Amino acid sequence: MRSSGPFFTIAFAVALSVAALAPGAVTVARAETAQAAPSDNTTGAATPGNVASVDPNAAQQKGLAGKAIDKVREVAKSAGDILSRVPCRAPKGGAKTFGSLPHVAAKLADGKPVLIIAFGSSSTQGYGSTAPEYTYPNRLAAQLRRHYPGADITVLNRGKGGEDAPEMMKRLQTEVIDAKPDMVIWQVGTNAVLRNLDPAETAKLVEDGVGRIQAAGADLVLVDPQYSPAVNAKAENASRMVKLLGRVAELRHVGFFPRFEVMRDWHEGQSLPFESFVISDGLHMNDWGYACFAQLLGDDIIRSVGQIRLGINVPGNVQAYRPM
C-alpha cells in the first residue's frame, strides 16, 4: 500500500500534533495539581503563601497546550473532511472570484443559525441520485457542517422537477422568501433550454427574482445549466442561456457557479466519459456528479466566508464568480 496519499499525510500530522502536545500537557497537569493542594486559608482570601505557590509558567504552558489541542482538533476535522470527499478536482485555473456572502459570514461569526435554501428543478430535487443523502443539497449541508462543527446549519431542498423560471417565480415568495433564508442557491435555465424558451425572457425573469431575493436580505448564488448530452443537443440555446445568466449575476452583483463550464471540464479537460457523471437519460447527474458539484460549490462558499472573516472581502461591485 502506498503511504503518500492524503489520508496518510493527515494521520501523520495528527500523530505529530499529539506528540508535540504531550510534554506541555504533562507540565500543565503538574502545575494544576500543585495549585489544587489543600490550603489553610478556609475563607478563600489571598495570602502570601498562596501567591508564592502558583507556578508563574503555568498559564503560559496551559496556553501552549490549548493551542496544541486546537491544532489536533483542526487536523482531525480536515482528516474527516478528506475521507468524506469524492475524488474530484476543480477545473484548471479555478474560480477567479466567487462572490461575497456577508449574511452567512455574519451569522457564522455571531454563532447564529444559518438557513440556506436550494431552489431549482430536478437537479436540485435530486433526480438520478440513489438516495436522499446523495442529492446535492444534502451533500452540501454535510460538508458545511463538517467545516463548521459548532454551527447550526440547515439546507432546505426546494427543487421541483420539470420547472424553470416561469414556474419558479410563482412559488418564490412562499417557498423561498417567506422562509427568511440567509442564502439562496438558485439553479435555473436547463428546462428553459430543453423547452426552447427564449433565453432572454428567462434571464429577465431570473433578474426580477434575484432583485426580490436581494431585497429580502439574503445572499445569492446562481447556478447555470448542466453540461450533458441532452442539453448539448440544444447547443445554441444553451450557450445563450449560460452567457445571459452570467450577465445577470454580474449586473446584480451576486455569486455565480458556472456548472456548465465545470461539467464540460470533467468531460473535455479531465477526459471523463458522460456515463461517469450523467445517468442513462443523458441529462441528470448520478451520485458522483452531484457529490462533485456539491463539493466544489461548498469549497467556494467556505472560501468566500473565510475571506470575509479575515477582512479580505470582495468589493461590492465585483462579486460575480468568473468562469475559467
PDB file of C-alpha atoms in Angstrom, residues 26-269:
ATOM      1  CA  VAL A  26       2.139  16.996  31.458  1.00  0.00           C
ATOM      2  CA  THR A  27       3.631  20.256  32.697  1.00  0.00           C
ATOM      3  CA  VAL A  28       0.223  21.859  32.937  1.00  0.00           C
ATOM      4  CA  ALA A  29      -1.191  18.857  34.767  1.00  0.00           C
ATOM      5  CA  ARG A  30       1.570  19.031  37.331  1.00  0.00           C
ATOM      6  CA  ALA A  31       1.110  22.769  37.795  1.00  0.00           C
ATOM      7  CA  GLU A  32      -2.630  22.377  38.257  1.00  0.00           C
ATOM      8  CA  THR A  33      -2.086  19.562  40.756  1.00  0.00           C
ATOM      9  CA  ALA A  34       0.251  21.739  42.798  1.00  0.00           C
ATOM     10  CA  GLN A  35      -2.248  24.589  42.831  1.00  0.00           C
ATOM     11  CA  ALA A  36      -5.021  22.248  43.938  1.00  0.00           C
ATOM     12  CA  ALA A  37      -3.225  21.204  47.152  1.00  0.00           C
ATOM     13  CA  PRO A  38      -5.154  21.778  50.426  1.00  0.00           C
ATOM     14  CA  SER A  39      -4.724  25.229  51.955  1.00  0.00           C
ATOM     15  CA  ASP A  40      -5.084  26.536  55.491  1.00  0.00           C
ATOM     16  CA  ASN A  41      -6.929  29.523  54.054  1.00  0.00           C
ATOM     17  CA  THR A  42     -10.501  28.261  54.507  1.00  0.00           C
ATOM     18  CA  THR A  43     -12.019  31.680  53.804  1.00  0.00           C
ATOM     19  CA  GLY A  44     -10.645  31.817  50.291  1.00  0.00           C
ATOM     20  CA  ALA A  45      -8.798  35.066  50.975  1.00  0.00           C
ATOM     21  CA  ALA A  46      -5.480  35.622  49.275  1.00  0.00           C
ATOM     22  CA  THR A  47      -2.365  35.021  51.349  1.00  0.00           C
ATOM     23  CA  PRO A  48       1.304  35.466  50.584  1.00  0.00           C
ATOM     24  CA  GLY A  49       1.757  31.703  50.775  1.00  0.00           C
ATOM     25  CA  ASN A  50      -0.894  31.092  48.154  1.00  0.00           C
ATOM     26  CA  VAL A  51       0.627  33.614  45.791  1.00  0.00           C
ATOM     27  CA  ALA A  52       4.073  32.101  46.200  1.00  0.00           C
ATOM     28  CA  SER A  53       2.788  28.591  45.407  1.00  0.00           C
ATOM     29  CA  VAL A  54       1.489  29.492  41.932  1.00  0.00           C
ATOM     30  CA  ASP A  55       3.772  28.430  39.089  1.00  0.00           C
ATOM     31  CA  PRO A  56       4.349  31.595  37.029  1.00  0.00           C
ATOM     32  CA  ASN A  57       4.813  29.477  33.896  1.00  0.00           C
ATOM     33  CA  ALA A  58       1.571  27.536  34.332  1.00  0.00           C
ATOM     34  CA  ALA A  59      -0.613  29.977  32.404  1.00  0.00           C
ATOM     35  CA  GLN A  60       1.844  30.087  29.527  1.00  0.00           C
ATOM     36  CA  GLN A  61       2.166  26.307  29.438  1.00  0.00           C
ATOM     37  CA  LYS A  62      -1.597  25.917  29.571  1.00  0.00           C
ATOM     38  CA  GLY A  63      -1.918  28.334  26.664  1.00  0.00           C
ATOM     39  CA  LEU A  64       0.589  26.349  24.609  1.00  0.00           C
ATOM     40  CA  ALA A  65      -1.175  23.100  25.416  1.00  0.00           C
ATOM     41  CA  GLY A  66      -4.517  24.629  24.464  1.00  0.00           C
ATOM     42  CA  LYS A  67      -3.115  25.716  21.106  1.00  0.00           C
ATOM     43  CA  ALA A  68      -1.750  22.210  20.537  1.00  0.00           C
ATOM     44  CA  ILE A  69      -5.137  20.704  21.347  1.00  0.00           C
ATOM     45  CA  ASP A  70      -6.803  23.119  18.919  1.00  0.00           C
ATOM     46  CA  LYS A  71      -4.282  22.075  16.261  1.00  0.00           C
ATOM     47  CA  VAL A  72      -5.061  18.396  16.796  1.00  0.00           C
ATOM     48  CA  ARG A  73      -8.775  19.110  16.508  1.00  0.00           C
ATOM     49  CA  GLU A  74      -8.234  21.116  13.309  1.00  0.00           C
ATOM     50  CA  VAL A  75      -6.168  18.310  11.763  1.00  0.00           C
ATOM     51  CA  ALA A  76      -8.769  15.739  12.794  1.00  0.00           C
ATOM     52  CA  LYS A  77     -11.511  17.848  11.224  1.00  0.00           C
ATOM     53  CA  SER A  78      -9.519  18.082   7.991  1.00  0.00           C
ATOM     54  CA  ALA A  79      -8.975  14.316   8.025  1.00  0.00           C
ATOM     55  CA  GLY A  80     -12.701  13.714   8.430  1.00  0.00           C
ATOM     56  CA  ASP A  81     -13.470  16.053   5.560  1.00  0.00           C
ATOM     57  CA  ILE A  82     -10.938  14.375   3.260  1.00  0.00           C
ATOM     58  CA  LEU A  83     -12.374  10.936   3.997  1.00  0.00           C
ATOM     59  CA  SER A  84     -15.871  12.240   3.140  1.00  0.00           C
ATOM     60  CA  ARG A  85     -14.878  13.767  -0.207  1.00  0.00           C
ATOM     61  CA  VAL A  86     -15.132  12.112  -3.602  1.00  0.00           C
ATOM     62  CA  PRO A  87     -12.129  12.083  -5.975  1.00  0.00           C
ATOM     63  CA  CYS A  88     -12.995  15.300  -7.750  1.00  0.00           C
ATOM     64  CA  ARG A  89     -10.978  18.308  -8.801  1.00  0.00           C
ATOM     65  CA  ALA A  90     -11.897  21.786  -9.920  1.00  0.00           C
ATOM     66  CA  PRO A  91     -11.164  22.950 -13.471  1.00  0.00           C
ATOM     67  CA  LYS A  92      -7.655  24.226 -14.063  1.00  0.00           C
ATOM     68  CA  GLY A  93      -7.397  27.851 -13.099  1.00  0.00           C
ATOM     69  CA  GLY A  94     -10.285  27.580 -10.628  1.00  0.00           C
ATOM     70  CA  ALA A  95     -12.579  30.421  -9.707  1.00  0.00           C
ATOM     71  CA  LYS A  96     -11.300  33.948 -10.003  1.00  0.00           C
ATOM     72  CA  THR A  97     -13.990  35.396  -7.705  1.00  0.00           C
ATOM     73  CA  PHE A  98     -16.957  33.543  -6.276  1.00  0.00           C
ATOM     74  CA  GLY A  99     -18.777  36.422  -4.657  1.00  0.00           C
ATOM     75  CA  SER A 100     -19.437  37.929  -1.281  1.00  0.00           C
ATOM     76  CA  LEU A 101     -21.651  36.131   1.250  1.00  0.00           C
ATOM     77  CA  PRO A 102     -21.917  38.711   4.054  1.00  0.00           C
ATOM     78  CA  HIS A 103     -25.132  37.409   5.628  1.00  0.00           C
ATOM     79  CA  VAL A 104     -23.851  33.855   6.003  1.00  0.00           C
ATOM     80  CA  ALA A 105     -20.475  35.076   7.265  1.00  0.00           C
ATOM     81  CA  ALA A 106     -22.113  37.348   9.853  1.00  0.00           C
ATOM     82  CA  LYS A 107     -24.380  34.579  11.139  1.00  0.00           C
ATOM     83  CA  LEU A 108     -21.469  32.162  11.495  1.00  0.00           C
ATOM     84  CA  ALA A 109     -19.358  34.809  13.250  1.00  0.00           C
ATOM     85  CA  ASP A 110     -22.170  35.545  15.715  1.00  0.00           C
ATOM     86  CA  GLY A 111     -22.915  31.868  16.353  1.00  0.00           C
ATOM     87  CA  LYS A 112     -26.445  32.223  14.985  1.00  0.00           C
ATOM     88  CA  PRO A 113     -28.326  29.561  12.948  1.00  0.00           C
ATOM     89  CA  VAL A 114     -27.764  29.654   9.192  1.00  0.00           C
ATOM     90  CA  LEU A 115     -30.554  28.804   6.742  1.00  0.00           C
ATOM     91  CA  ILE A 116     -29.706  28.028   3.117  1.00  0.00           C
ATOM     92  CA  ILE A 117     -32.368  27.272   0.514  1.00  0.00           C
ATOM     93  CA  ALA A 118     -31.520  25.261  -2.605  1.00  0.00           C
ATOM     94  CA  PHE A 119     -34.049  26.472  -5.201  1.00  0.00           C
ATOM     95  CA  GLY A 120     -34.405  24.871  -8.599  1.00  0.00           C
ATOM     96  CA  SER A 121     -35.695  21.985 -10.690  1.00  0.00           C
ATOM     97  CA  SER A 122     -34.981  18.246 -10.839  1.00  0.00           C
ATOM     98  CA  SER A 123     -31.211  18.507 -10.423  1.00  0.00           C
ATOM     99  CA  THR A 124     -31.823  20.311  -7.141  1.00  0.00           C
ATOM    100  CA  GLN A 125     -34.573  17.881  -6.171  1.00  0.00           C
ATOM    101  CA  GLY A 126     -32.036  15.124  -6.817  1.00  0.00           C
ATOM    102  CA  TYR A 127     -33.399  13.116  -9.742  1.00  0.00           C
ATOM    103  CA  GLY A 128     -30.796  10.468 -10.619  1.00  0.00           C
ATOM    104  CA  SER A 129     -29.365  10.077  -7.120  1.00  0.00           C
ATOM    105  CA  THR A 130     -29.756   6.680  -5.464  1.00  0.00           C
ATOM    106  CA  ALA A 131     -30.759   8.004  -2.025  1.00  0.00           C
ATOM    107  CA  PRO A 132     -31.840  11.335  -0.487  1.00  0.00           C
ATOM    108  CA  GLU A 133     -28.488  11.813   1.259  1.00  0.00           C
ATOM    109  CA  TYR A 134     -26.772  11.846  -2.138  1.00  0.00           C
ATOM    110  CA  THR A 135     -28.635  14.875  -3.503  1.00  0.00           C
ATOM    111  CA  TYR A 136     -26.508  17.973  -3.850  1.00  0.00           C
ATOM    112  CA  PRO A 137     -28.289  19.978  -1.084  1.00  0.00           C
ATOM    113  CA  ASN A 138     -27.754  17.162   1.439  1.00  0.00           C
ATOM    114  CA  ARG A 139     -24.156  16.675   0.329  1.00  0.00           C
ATOM    115  CA  LEU A 140     -23.559  20.419   0.684  1.00  0.00           C
ATOM    116  CA  ALA A 141     -25.148  20.513   4.146  1.00  0.00           C
ATOM    117  CA  ALA A 142     -22.898  17.667   5.333  1.00  0.00           C
ATOM    118  CA  GLN A 143     -19.774  19.406   4.037  1.00  0.00           C
ATOM    119  CA  LEU A 144     -20.610  22.747   5.666  1.00  0.00           C
ATOM    120  CA  ARG A 145     -21.420  21.061   8.987  1.00  0.00           C
ATOM    121  CA  ARG A 146     -18.089  19.252   8.918  1.00  0.00           C
ATOM    122  CA  HIS A 147     -16.272  22.507   8.300  1.00  0.00           C
ATOM    123  CA  TYR A 148     -18.248  24.478  10.894  1.00  0.00           C
ATOM    124  CA  PRO A 149     -18.909  21.798  13.545  1.00  0.00           C
ATOM    125  CA  GLY A 150     -20.226  24.251  16.114  1.00  0.00           C
ATOM    126  CA  ALA A 151     -22.667  25.941  13.757  1.00  0.00           C
ATOM    127  CA  ASP A 152     -26.383  25.270  13.327  1.00  0.00           C
ATOM    128  CA  ILE A 153     -26.659  24.974   9.528  1.00  0.00           C
ATOM    129  CA  THR A 154     -29.835  23.970   7.679  1.00  0.00           C
ATOM    130  CA  VAL A 155     -30.083  23.438   3.916  1.00  0.00           C
ATOM    131  CA  LEU A 156     -33.670  23.149   2.656  1.00  0.00           C
ATOM    132  CA  ASN A 157     -34.323  21.458  -0.685  1.00  0.00           C
ATOM    133  CA  ARG A 158     -36.840  23.452  -2.725  1.00  0.00           C
ATOM    134  CA  GLY A 159     -36.250  21.740  -6.055  1.00  0.00           C
ATOM    135  CA  LYS A 160     -39.179  20.654  -8.215  1.00  0.00           C
ATOM    136  CA  GLY A 161     -38.682  18.592 -11.368  1.00  0.00           C
ATOM    137  CA  GLY A 162     -39.705  19.996 -14.754  1.00  0.00           C
ATOM    138  CA  GLU A 163     -39.802  23.623 -13.677  1.00  0.00           C
ATOM    139  CA  ASP A 164     -37.949  26.657 -14.895  1.00  0.00           C
ATOM    140  CA  ALA A 165     -38.119  30.386 -14.238  1.00  0.00           C
ATOM    141  CA  PRO A 166     -41.855  30.880 -15.037  1.00  0.00           C
ATOM    142  CA  GLU A 167     -42.970  28.202 -12.568  1.00  0.00           C
ATOM    143  CA  MET A 168     -40.293  29.021 -10.001  1.00  0.00           C
ATOM    144  CA  MET A 169     -41.309  32.664  -9.869  1.00  0.00           C
ATOM    145  CA  LYS A 170     -44.814  31.598  -8.828  1.00  0.00           C
ATOM    146  CA  ARG A 171     -43.501  29.890  -5.697  1.00  0.00           C
ATOM    147  CA  LEU A 172     -40.549  32.188  -4.991  1.00  0.00           C
ATOM    148  CA  GLN A 173     -42.366  34.120  -2.279  1.00  0.00           C
ATOM    149  CA  THR A 174     -43.965  31.252  -0.377  1.00  0.00           C
ATOM    150  CA  GLU A 175     -41.194  28.636  -0.642  1.00  0.00           C
ATOM    151  CA  VAL A 176     -38.132  30.865  -0.504  1.00  0.00           C
ATOM    152  CA  ILE A 177     -38.542  34.459   0.631  1.00  0.00           C
ATOM    153  CA  ASP A 178     -41.111  33.771   3.376  1.00  0.00           C
ATOM    154  CA  ALA A 179     -38.639  31.334   4.997  1.00  0.00           C
ATOM    155  CA  LYS A 180     -36.199  34.255   5.533  1.00  0.00           C
ATOM    156  CA  PRO A 181     -33.083  32.434   4.298  1.00  0.00           C
ATOM    157  CA  ASP A 182     -29.550  33.706   4.793  1.00  0.00           C
ATOM    158  CA  MET A 183     -28.568  32.378   1.375  1.00  0.00           C
ATOM    159  CA  VAL A 184     -30.366  31.102  -1.715  1.00  0.00           C
ATOM    160  CA  ILE A 185     -28.688  28.854  -4.292  1.00  0.00           C
ATOM    161  CA  TRP A 186     -30.810  29.188  -7.432  1.00  0.00           C
ATOM    162  CA  GLN A 187     -30.299  26.542 -10.124  1.00  0.00           C
ATOM    163  CA  VAL A 188     -32.160  27.579 -13.265  1.00  0.00           C
ATOM    164  CA  GLY A 189     -32.145  27.515 -17.075  1.00  0.00           C
ATOM    165  CA  THR A 190     -31.879  23.836 -18.023  1.00  0.00           C
ATOM    166  CA  ASN A 191     -35.567  23.191 -18.656  1.00  0.00           C
ATOM    167  CA  ALA A 192     -35.844  26.515 -20.466  1.00  0.00           C
ATOM    168  CA  VAL A 193     -33.214  25.255 -22.910  1.00  0.00           C
ATOM    169  CA  LEU A 194     -34.936  21.880 -23.324  1.00  0.00           C
ATOM    170  CA  ARG A 195     -38.343  23.551 -23.849  1.00  0.00           C
ATOM    171  CA  ASN A 196     -36.919  26.037 -26.373  1.00  0.00           C
ATOM    172  CA  LEU A 197     -37.913  29.011 -24.221  1.00  0.00           C
ATOM    173  CA  ASP A 198     -36.383  32.346 -25.150  1.00  0.00           C
ATOM    174  CA  PRO A 199     -33.159  32.689 -23.080  1.00  0.00           C
ATOM    175  CA  ALA A 200     -33.634  36.462 -22.944  1.00  0.00           C
ATOM    176  CA  GLU A 201     -37.103  36.109 -21.425  1.00  0.00           C
ATOM    177  CA  THR A 202     -35.789  33.593 -18.904  1.00  0.00           C
ATOM    178  CA  ALA A 203     -32.971  35.964 -17.962  1.00  0.00           C
ATOM    179  CA  LYS A 204     -35.473  38.791 -17.360  1.00  0.00           C
ATOM    180  CA  LEU A 205     -37.499  36.614 -15.008  1.00  0.00           C
ATOM    181  CA  VAL A 206     -34.371  35.497 -13.190  1.00  0.00           C
ATOM    182  CA  GLU A 207     -33.177  39.079 -12.792  1.00  0.00           C
ATOM    183  CA  ASP A 208     -36.534  40.023 -11.281  1.00  0.00           C
ATOM    184  CA  GLY A 209     -36.302  37.079  -8.895  1.00  0.00           C
ATOM    185  CA  VAL A 210     -32.737  37.978  -7.953  1.00  0.00           C
ATOM    186  CA  GLY A 211     -33.870  41.502  -7.073  1.00  0.00           C
ATOM    187  CA  ARG A 212     -36.629  40.165  -4.827  1.00  0.00           C
ATOM    188  CA  ILE A 213     -34.262  37.791  -3.041  1.00  0.00           C
ATOM    189  CA  GLN A 214     -31.733  40.572  -2.502  1.00  0.00           C
ATOM    190  CA  ALA A 215     -34.438  42.886  -1.173  1.00  0.00           C
ATOM    191  CA  ALA A 216     -35.314  40.194   1.366  1.00  0.00           C
ATOM    192  CA  GLY A 217     -31.739  40.375   2.694  1.00  0.00           C
ATOM    193  CA  ALA A 218     -30.330  37.046   1.523  1.00  0.00           C
ATOM    194  CA  ASP A 219     -27.039  36.176  -0.135  1.00  0.00           C
ATOM    195  CA  LEU A 220     -27.492  34.574  -3.549  1.00  0.00           C
ATOM    196  CA  VAL A 221     -25.633  32.206  -5.861  1.00  0.00           C
ATOM    197  CA  LEU A 222     -26.919  31.455  -9.368  1.00  0.00           C
ATOM    198  CA  VAL A 223     -26.210  28.028 -10.905  1.00  0.00           C
ATOM    199  CA  ASP A 224     -26.468  27.653 -14.687  1.00  0.00           C
ATOM    200  CA  PRO A 225     -27.475  24.551 -16.744  1.00  0.00           C
ATOM    201  CA  GLN A 226     -25.564  21.288 -16.689  1.00  0.00           C
ATOM    202  CA  TYR A 227     -23.248  20.172 -19.465  1.00  0.00           C
ATOM    203  CA  SER A 228     -24.800  16.912 -20.651  1.00  0.00           C
ATOM    204  CA  PRO A 229     -25.820  15.261 -23.948  1.00  0.00           C
ATOM    205  CA  ALA A 230     -29.483  16.350 -23.709  1.00  0.00           C
ATOM    206  CA  VAL A 231     -28.532  19.979 -23.091  1.00  0.00           C
ATOM    207  CA  ASN A 232     -25.742  19.926 -25.666  1.00  0.00           C
ATOM    208  CA  ALA A 233     -28.287  18.869 -28.305  1.00  0.00           C
ATOM    209  CA  LYS A 234     -29.631  22.425 -27.918  1.00  0.00           C
ATOM    210  CA  ALA A 235     -26.163  23.952 -28.106  1.00  0.00           C
ATOM    211  CA  GLU A 236     -27.122  27.417 -29.353  1.00  0.00           C
ATOM    212  CA  ASN A 237     -29.811  27.969 -26.740  1.00  0.00           C
ATOM    213  CA  ALA A 238     -27.606  26.508 -24.031  1.00  0.00           C
ATOM    214  CA  SER A 239     -24.754  28.849 -24.894  1.00  0.00           C
ATOM    215  CA  ARG A 240     -27.035  31.897 -24.813  1.00  0.00           C
ATOM    216  CA  MET A 241     -28.578  30.827 -21.528  1.00  0.00           C
ATOM    217  CA  VAL A 242     -25.191  30.364 -19.856  1.00  0.00           C
ATOM    218  CA  LYS A 243     -23.992  33.781 -21.030  1.00  0.00           C
ATOM    219  CA  LEU A 244     -27.178  35.590 -20.026  1.00  0.00           C
ATOM    220  CA  LEU A 245     -27.297  34.059 -16.536  1.00  0.00           C
ATOM    221  CA  GLY A 246     -23.669  35.022 -16.016  1.00  0.00           C
ATOM    222  CA  ARG A 247     -24.536  38.535 -17.126  1.00  0.00           C
ATOM    223  CA  VAL A 248     -27.427  38.718 -14.641  1.00  0.00           C
ATOM    224  CA  ALA A 249     -25.067  37.657 -11.839  1.00  0.00           C
ATOM    225  CA  GLU A 250     -22.571  40.316 -12.881  1.00  0.00           C
ATOM    226  CA  LEU A 251     -25.141  43.106 -13.126  1.00  0.00           C
ATOM    227  CA  ARG A 252     -26.837  42.241  -9.846  1.00  0.00           C
ATOM    228  CA  HIS A 253     -23.536  41.561  -8.029  1.00  0.00           C
ATOM    229  CA  VAL A 254     -24.374  38.041  -6.869  1.00  0.00           C
ATOM    230  CA  GLY A 255     -22.438  34.797  -6.806  1.00  0.00           C
ATOM    231  CA  PHE A 256     -22.362  32.638  -9.923  1.00  0.00           C
ATOM    232  CA  PHE A 257     -21.372  28.962 -10.008  1.00  0.00           C
ATOM    233  CA  PRO A 258     -20.621  28.008 -13.671  1.00  0.00           C
ATOM    234  CA  ARG A 259     -21.856  24.429 -13.552  1.00  0.00           C
ATOM    235  CA  PHE A 260     -21.856  24.186 -17.352  1.00  0.00           C
ATOM    236  CA  GLU A 261     -18.139  25.026 -17.558  1.00  0.00           C
ATOM    237  CA  VAL A 262     -17.281  22.823 -14.575  1.00  0.00           C
ATOM    238  CA  MET A 263     -19.010  19.801 -16.091  1.00  0.00           C
ATOM    239  CA  ARG A 264     -17.556  20.494 -19.530  1.00  0.00           C
ATOM    240  CA  ASP A 265     -14.115  20.362 -17.931  1.00  0.00           C
ATOM    241  CA  TRP A 266     -14.943  16.962 -16.439  1.00  0.00           C
ATOM    242  CA  HIS A 267     -15.618  15.665 -19.941  1.00  0.00           C
ATOM    243  CA  GLU A 268     -13.197  17.619 -22.131  1.00  0.00           C
ATOM    244  CA  GLY A 269     -10.441  18.644 -19.715  1.00  0.00           C
TER     245      GLY A 269
END
